[in-house]
mmCIF file of C-alpha atoms in Angstrom:
data_model
loop_
_atom_site.group_PDB
_atom_site.id
_atom_site.type_symbol
_atom_site.label_atom_id
_atom_site.label_comp_id
_atom_site.label_asym_id
_atom_site.label_seq_id
_atom_site.Cartn_x
_atom_site.Cartn_y
_atom_site.Cartn_z
ATOM 1 C CA MET A 1 -46.790 40.016 -99.211
ATOM 2 C CA HIS A 2 -47.951 40.308 -102.792
ATOM 3 C CA SER A 3 -50.716 38.138 -104.208
ATOM 4 C CA LYS A 4 -49.796 34.845 -105.868
ATOM 5 C CA LYS A 5 -51.873 32.087 -107.384
ATOM 6 C CA THR A 6 -51.082 28.657 -108.746
ATOM 7 C CA VAL A 7 -52.159 27.854 -112.301
ATOM 8 C CA LEU A 8 -51.453 25.204 -114.894
ATOM 9 C CA ALA A 9 -48.459 26.020 -117.061
ATOM 10 C CA ALA A 10 -50.397 25.212 -120.217
ATOM 11 C CA ALA A 11 -53.027 27.834 -119.415
ATOM 12 C CA LEU A 12 -50.381 30.324 -118.387
ATOM 13 C CA ALA A 13 -48.506 29.857 -121.655
ATOM 14 C CA ALA A 14 -51.606 30.832 -123.578
ATOM 15 C CA VAL A 15 -52.059 33.971 -121.483
ATOM 16 C CA ALA A 16 -48.377 34.909 -121.626
ATOM 17 C CA ALA A 17 -48.231 34.570 -125.386
ATOM 18 C CA LEU A 18 -51.167 36.964 -125.748
ATOM 19 C CA THR A 19 -49.873 39.521 -123.258
ATOM 20 C CA LEU A 20 -47.575 41.672 -125.359
ATOM 21 C CA SER A 21 -46.095 45.078 -124.676
ATOM 22 C CA ALA A 22 -46.068 47.458 -127.619
ATOM 23 C CA CYS A 23 -42.858 49.458 -127.300
ATOM 24 C CA GLY A 24 -42.173 52.139 -129.902
ATOM 25 C CA SER A 25 -38.872 53.833 -130.615
ATOM 26 C CA GLY A 26 -38.083 56.165 -133.460
ATOM 27 C CA GLY A 27 -35.411 58.691 -134.257
ATOM 28 C CA ASP A 28 -36.937 61.291 -131.926
ATOM 29 C CA PRO A 29 -37.375 60.086 -128.323
ATOM 30 C CA ALA A 30 -40.281 62.504 -127.921
ATOM 31 C CA ASP A 31 -42.191 60.470 -130.515
ATOM 32 C CA ASP A 32 -41.830 57.191 -128.624
ATOM 33 C CA SER A 33 -45.118 55.488 -127.891
ATOM 34 C CA VAL A 34 -45.931 54.336 -124.390
ATOM 35 C CA ALA A 35 -45.868 50.586 -123.795
ATOM 36 C CA GLU A 36 -49.268 49.000 -123.457
ATOM 37 C CA VAL A 37 -50.355 45.526 -122.446
ATOM 38 C CA SER A 38 -53.306 43.941 -124.177
ATOM 39 C CA SER A 39 -54.766 41.608 -121.601
ATOM 40 C CA GLY A 40 -58.250 41.210 -120.216
ATOM 41 C CA THR A 41 -57.052 39.758 -116.918
ATOM 42 C CA GLU A 42 -55.846 41.599 -113.852
ATOM 43 C CA SER A 43 -52.066 41.466 -113.649
ATOM 44 C CA LYS A 44 -50.476 39.900 -110.568
ATOM 45 C CA PRO A 45 -46.873 40.566 -109.495
ATOM 46 C CA ALA A 46 -45.976 36.884 -109.371
ATOM 47 C CA THR A 47 -47.448 33.547 -110.374
ATOM 48 C CA VAL A 48 -46.151 30.263 -108.955
ATOM 49 C CA LEU A 49 -46.467 27.619 -111.654
ATOM 50 C CA ASP A 50 -48.027 24.278 -110.898
ATOM 51 C CA GLN A 51 -46.219 22.795 -113.913
ATOM 52 C CA PRO A 52 -42.865 24.593 -114.339
ATOM 53 C CA PHE A 53 -41.392 25.421 -117.735
ATOM 54 C CA THR A 54 -38.342 23.649 -119.094
ATOM 55 C CA LYS A 55 -35.459 26.045 -119.667
ATOM 56 C CA PRO A 56 -35.325 27.145 -123.339
ATOM 57 C CA ASP A 57 -32.921 25.282 -125.592
ATOM 58 C CA LEU A 58 -31.177 28.434 -126.811
ATOM 59 C CA VAL A 59 -27.693 28.901 -128.212
ATOM 60 C CA LEU A 60 -27.062 32.575 -128.967
ATOM 61 C CA THR A 61 -24.271 35.169 -128.890
ATOM 62 C CA ASP A 62 -23.346 37.093 -125.741
ATOM 63 C CA THR A 63 -22.170 40.698 -125.474
ATOM 64 C CA HIS A 64 -18.550 39.612 -125.966
ATOM 65 C CA GLY A 65 -19.412 38.004 -129.297
ATOM 66 C CA LYS A 66 -19.037 34.497 -127.891
ATOM 67 C CA LYS A 67 -21.360 31.514 -128.235
ATOM 68 C CA TYR A 68 -23.659 31.168 -125.214
ATOM 69 C CA ASP A 69 -25.573 27.950 -124.509
ATOM 70 C CA LEU A 70 -28.335 29.043 -122.133
ATOM 71 C CA ARG A 71 -28.972 25.645 -120.598
ATOM 72 C CA GLU A 72 -25.296 24.827 -120.155
ATOM 73 C CA GLN A 73 -24.193 28.238 -118.882
ATOM 74 C CA THR A 74 -26.982 28.566 -116.297
ATOM 75 C CA LYS A 75 -27.210 24.933 -115.207
ATOM 76 C CA GLY A 76 -27.658 24.638 -111.452
ATOM 77 C CA LYS A 77 -27.841 28.405 -110.997
ATOM 78 C CA PRO A 78 -30.765 30.609 -109.942
ATOM 79 C CA THR A 79 -31.702 32.375 -113.167
ATOM 80 C CA LEU A 80 -34.059 35.151 -114.247
ATOM 81 C CA ILE A 81 -34.840 35.341 -117.981
ATOM 82 C CA TYR A 82 -36.417 38.301 -119.778
ATOM 83 C CA PHE A 83 -37.053 39.004 -123.454
ATOM 84 C CA GLY A 84 -36.927 42.675 -124.457
ATOM 85 C CA TYR A 85 -34.889 45.238 -126.376
ATOM 86 C CA THR A 86 -32.640 48.193 -125.624
ATOM 87 C CA ASN A 87 -34.614 50.818 -127.562
ATOM 88 C CA CYS A 88 -37.722 50.139 -125.497
ATOM 89 C CA PRO A 89 -38.650 53.471 -123.857
ATOM 90 C CA ASP A 90 -40.144 52.167 -120.633
ATOM 91 C CA VAL A 91 -40.969 48.560 -119.714
ATOM 92 C CA CYS A 92 -37.619 46.927 -120.521
ATOM 93 C CA PRO A 93 -35.285 49.397 -118.774
ATOM 94 C CA LEU A 94 -37.624 49.612 -115.780
ATOM 95 C CA THR A 95 -37.741 45.830 -115.433
ATOM 96 C CA MET A 96 -33.958 45.506 -115.585
ATOM 97 C CA SER A 97 -33.530 48.412 -113.177
ATOM 98 C CA ASN A 98 -35.936 46.855 -110.662
ATOM 99 C CA ILE A 99 -34.059 43.556 -110.780
ATOM 100 C CA ALA A 100 -30.706 45.345 -110.448
ATOM 101 C CA VAL A 101 -31.910 47.205 -107.358
ATOM 102 C CA ALA A 102 -33.166 43.994 -105.778
ATOM 103 C CA LYS A 103 -29.985 42.119 -106.614
ATOM 104 C CA ARG A 104 -27.857 44.726 -104.811
ATOM 105 C CA ALA A 105 -29.849 44.041 -101.640
ATOM 106 C CA LEU A 106 -28.654 40.414 -101.612
ATOM 107 C CA PRO A 107 -25.539 39.263 -99.732
ATOM 108 C CA LYS A 108 -22.486 39.316 -102.031
ATOM 109 C CA ALA A 109 -22.352 35.518 -102.218
ATOM 110 C CA ASP A 110 -25.955 35.357 -103.406
ATOM 111 C CA GLN A 111 -25.383 38.169 -105.895
ATOM 112 C CA ASP A 112 -22.634 36.077 -107.453
ATOM 113 C CA LYS A 113 -24.952 33.079 -107.763
ATOM 114 C CA LEU A 114 -27.847 34.897 -109.424
ATOM 115 C CA GLN A 115 -27.906 34.856 -113.226
ATOM 116 C CA VAL A 116 -29.942 37.547 -114.979
ATOM 117 C CA VAL A 117 -30.301 36.909 -118.714
ATOM 118 C CA PHE A 118 -31.700 39.541 -121.094
ATOM 119 C CA VAL A 119 -32.521 38.164 -124.567
ATOM 120 C CA THR A 120 -33.099 40.814 -127.221
ATOM 121 C CA THR A 121 -36.260 40.787 -129.315
ATOM 122 C CA ASP A 122 -34.642 43.275 -131.719
ATOM 123 C CA PRO A 123 -31.422 41.536 -132.830
ATOM 124 C CA GLU A 124 -30.988 43.693 -135.935
ATOM 125 C CA ARG A 125 -30.278 46.775 -133.809
ATOM 126 C CA ASP A 126 -29.122 45.100 -130.595
ATOM 127 C CA THR A 127 -25.613 44.074 -131.580
ATOM 128 C CA PRO A 128 -23.391 42.448 -128.948
ATOM 129 C CA ALA A 129 -21.614 45.793 -128.430
ATOM 130 C CA SER A 130 -24.732 47.952 -128.095
ATOM 131 C CA LEU A 131 -26.468 45.381 -125.912
ATOM 132 C CA GLY A 132 -23.418 45.139 -123.676
ATOM 133 C CA SER A 133 -23.199 48.895 -123.266
ATOM 134 C CA TRP A 134 -26.893 49.153 -122.368
ATOM 135 C CA LEU A 135 -26.788 46.329 -119.824
ATOM 136 C CA LYS A 136 -23.592 47.612 -118.227
ATOM 137 C CA ALA A 137 -25.505 50.701 -117.139
ATOM 138 C CA GLN A 138 -28.010 48.418 -115.384
ATOM 139 C CA ASP A 139 -25.618 45.842 -113.918
ATOM 140 C CA PRO A 140 -22.271 44.808 -115.437
ATOM 141 C CA ASP A 141 -22.905 41.183 -114.483
ATOM 142 C CA PHE A 142 -26.186 40.876 -116.391
ATOM 143 C CA THR A 143 -25.930 38.604 -119.427
ATOM 144 C CA GLY A 144 -27.149 39.934 -122.771
ATOM 145 C CA LEU A 145 -27.903 37.602 -125.685
ATOM 146 C CA THR A 146 -28.582 38.249 -129.357
ATOM 147 C CA GLY A 147 -28.796 36.161 -132.518
ATOM 148 C CA ASP A 148 -31.177 35.558 -135.407
ATOM 149 C CA PHE A 149 -34.824 36.441 -134.749
ATOM 150 C CA PRO A 150 -36.410 33.050 -135.595
ATOM 151 C CA THR A 151 -34.161 31.314 -133.052
ATOM 152 C CA ILE A 152 -34.981 33.894 -130.379
ATOM 153 C CA GLN A 153 -38.696 33.723 -131.113
ATOM 154 C CA ALA A 154 -38.689 29.914 -130.936
ATOM 155 C CA GLY A 155 -36.844 30.018 -127.607
ATOM 156 C CA ALA A 156 -39.337 32.489 -126.165
ATOM 157 C CA ARG A 157 -42.246 30.297 -127.222
ATOM 158 C CA GLN A 158 -40.774 27.406 -125.231
ATOM 159 C CA ILE A 159 -41.626 29.331 -122.068
ATOM 160 C CA GLY A 160 -44.889 30.860 -123.261
ATOM 161 C CA ILE A 161 -43.482 34.269 -124.200
ATOM 162 C CA GLY A 162 -44.858 35.741 -127.409
ATOM 163 C CA ILE A 163 -42.730 38.110 -129.483
ATOM 164 C CA ASP A 164 -43.240 39.600 -132.940
ATOM 165 C CA PRO A 165 -40.607 40.931 -135.360
ATOM 166 C CA PRO A 166 -39.974 44.681 -134.872
ATOM 167 C CA LYS A 167 -42.066 46.692 -137.327
ATOM 168 C CA LYS A 168 -41.244 50.129 -138.711
ATOM 169 C CA GLU A 169 -44.203 52.486 -138.957
ATOM 170 C CA LYS A 170 -44.671 55.130 -141.658
ATOM 171 C CA ASP A 171 -43.483 57.851 -139.283
ATOM 172 C CA GLY A 172 -40.205 55.996 -138.693
ATOM 173 C CA THR A 173 -41.202 54.644 -135.283
ATOM 174 C CA VAL A 174 -40.107 51.069 -134.658
ATOM 175 C CA VAL A 175 -42.665 49.030 -132.732
ATOM 176 C CA SER A 176 -41.747 45.766 -131.035
ATOM 177 C CA MET A 177 -44.407 43.517 -129.563
ATOM 178 C CA HIS A 178 -43.036 41.263 -126.835
ATOM 179 C CA GLY A 179 -44.190 39.470 -123.726
ATOM 180 C CA ALA A 180 -43.014 41.431 -120.698
ATOM 181 C CA GLN A 181 -42.781 38.567 -118.217
ATOM 182 C CA VAL A 182 -39.722 37.591 -116.210
ATOM 183 C CA ILE A 183 -39.401 33.873 -115.464
ATOM 184 C CA ALA A 184 -37.382 32.568 -112.518
ATOM 185 C CA PHE A 185 -35.609 29.216 -112.868
ATOM 186 C CA SER A 186 -34.688 27.105 -109.862
ATOM 187 C CA PRO A 187 -31.038 26.140 -109.219
ATOM 188 C CA LYS A 188 -32.315 22.803 -107.892
ATOM 189 C CA THR A 189 -34.345 21.667 -110.908
ATOM 190 C CA ASP A 190 -33.443 24.172 -113.677
ATOM 191 C CA LYS A 191 -37.197 24.569 -114.174
ATOM 192 C CA GLY A 192 -38.993 27.895 -114.552
ATOM 193 C CA TYR A 193 -41.353 27.890 -111.608
ATOM 194 C CA VAL A 194 -42.225 31.556 -110.947
ATOM 195 C CA LEU A 195 -43.430 34.140 -113.461
ATOM 196 C CA TYR A 196 -43.348 37.885 -112.799
ATOM 197 C CA SER A 197 -45.531 40.399 -114.619
ATOM 198 C CA GLU A 198 -44.341 43.795 -115.831
ATOM 199 C CA ASP A 199 -46.049 45.342 -112.797
ATOM 200 C CA THR A 200 -43.555 43.702 -110.429
ATOM 201 C CA THR A 201 -41.751 46.353 -108.387
ATOM 202 C CA ALA A 202 -38.198 46.498 -107.101
ATOM 203 C CA GLU A 203 -39.659 45.826 -103.649
ATOM 204 C CA ASP A 204 -41.375 42.665 -104.918
ATOM 205 C CA TYR A 205 -38.109 41.353 -106.366
ATOM 206 C CA THR A 206 -36.212 42.348 -103.219
ATOM 207 C CA GLU A 207 -38.658 40.322 -101.156
ATOM 208 C CA ASP A 208 -38.503 37.243 -103.381
ATOM 209 C CA LEU A 209 -34.887 37.006 -104.551
ATOM 210 C CA PRO A 210 -33.505 35.478 -101.302
ATOM 211 C CA GLU A 211 -35.900 32.538 -101.761
ATOM 212 C CA LEU A 212 -35.353 32.290 -105.517
ATOM 213 C CA VAL A 213 -31.589 32.063 -105.046
ATOM 214 C CA LYS A 214 -32.153 29.023 -102.842
ATOM 215 C CA GLY A 215 -34.634 27.464 -105.252
ATOM 216 C CA GLU A 216 -37.469 27.949 -102.786
ATOM 217 C CA THR A 217 -40.993 29.141 -103.561
ATOM 218 C CA PRO A 218 -41.341 32.831 -102.625
#
């Protein structure tokens, strides 16, 4: 069983906002920088929140080009939310892959219940079409959302996730700073009550998803 600790959501929000992954992507994949996390605290696979987060009030565009109201569409459903971008060379694809592997280990009925929502932090490049193509390779049932950056950034802040606008370096590399946490929302309360760090493995998710689908504490 992996280590978990209970903390106040207010304190966690401050930590989460400061824990950003620097993902670089330029024209040449060989020039991509490796994601780094700037945090002085030891990372734990999962944190059970003493004061859960309210689900972000986000209305964005899904991969089919349709309006998607996050609260309405995921109401009463077990939901995992992650903010990242498709050109990320490491953390984002690994996180989605780990969740996809764990999801496939669930019974079919539970797979159908679980909502996995990927919100881009790089909306200028992550169009509905490109985002949909990228997510389809991970799991065709994952939901991808894009929109204008200020709206996305404000939504992330509601759950303590810090993201900065993508920045192009002199060498052409695009660097995106974003919190790499996954937050699980309960189908019973629609509150975000468990936070997973970027170090969470497929095995960790496989162990916890059966409880998360039921709205139980893993």
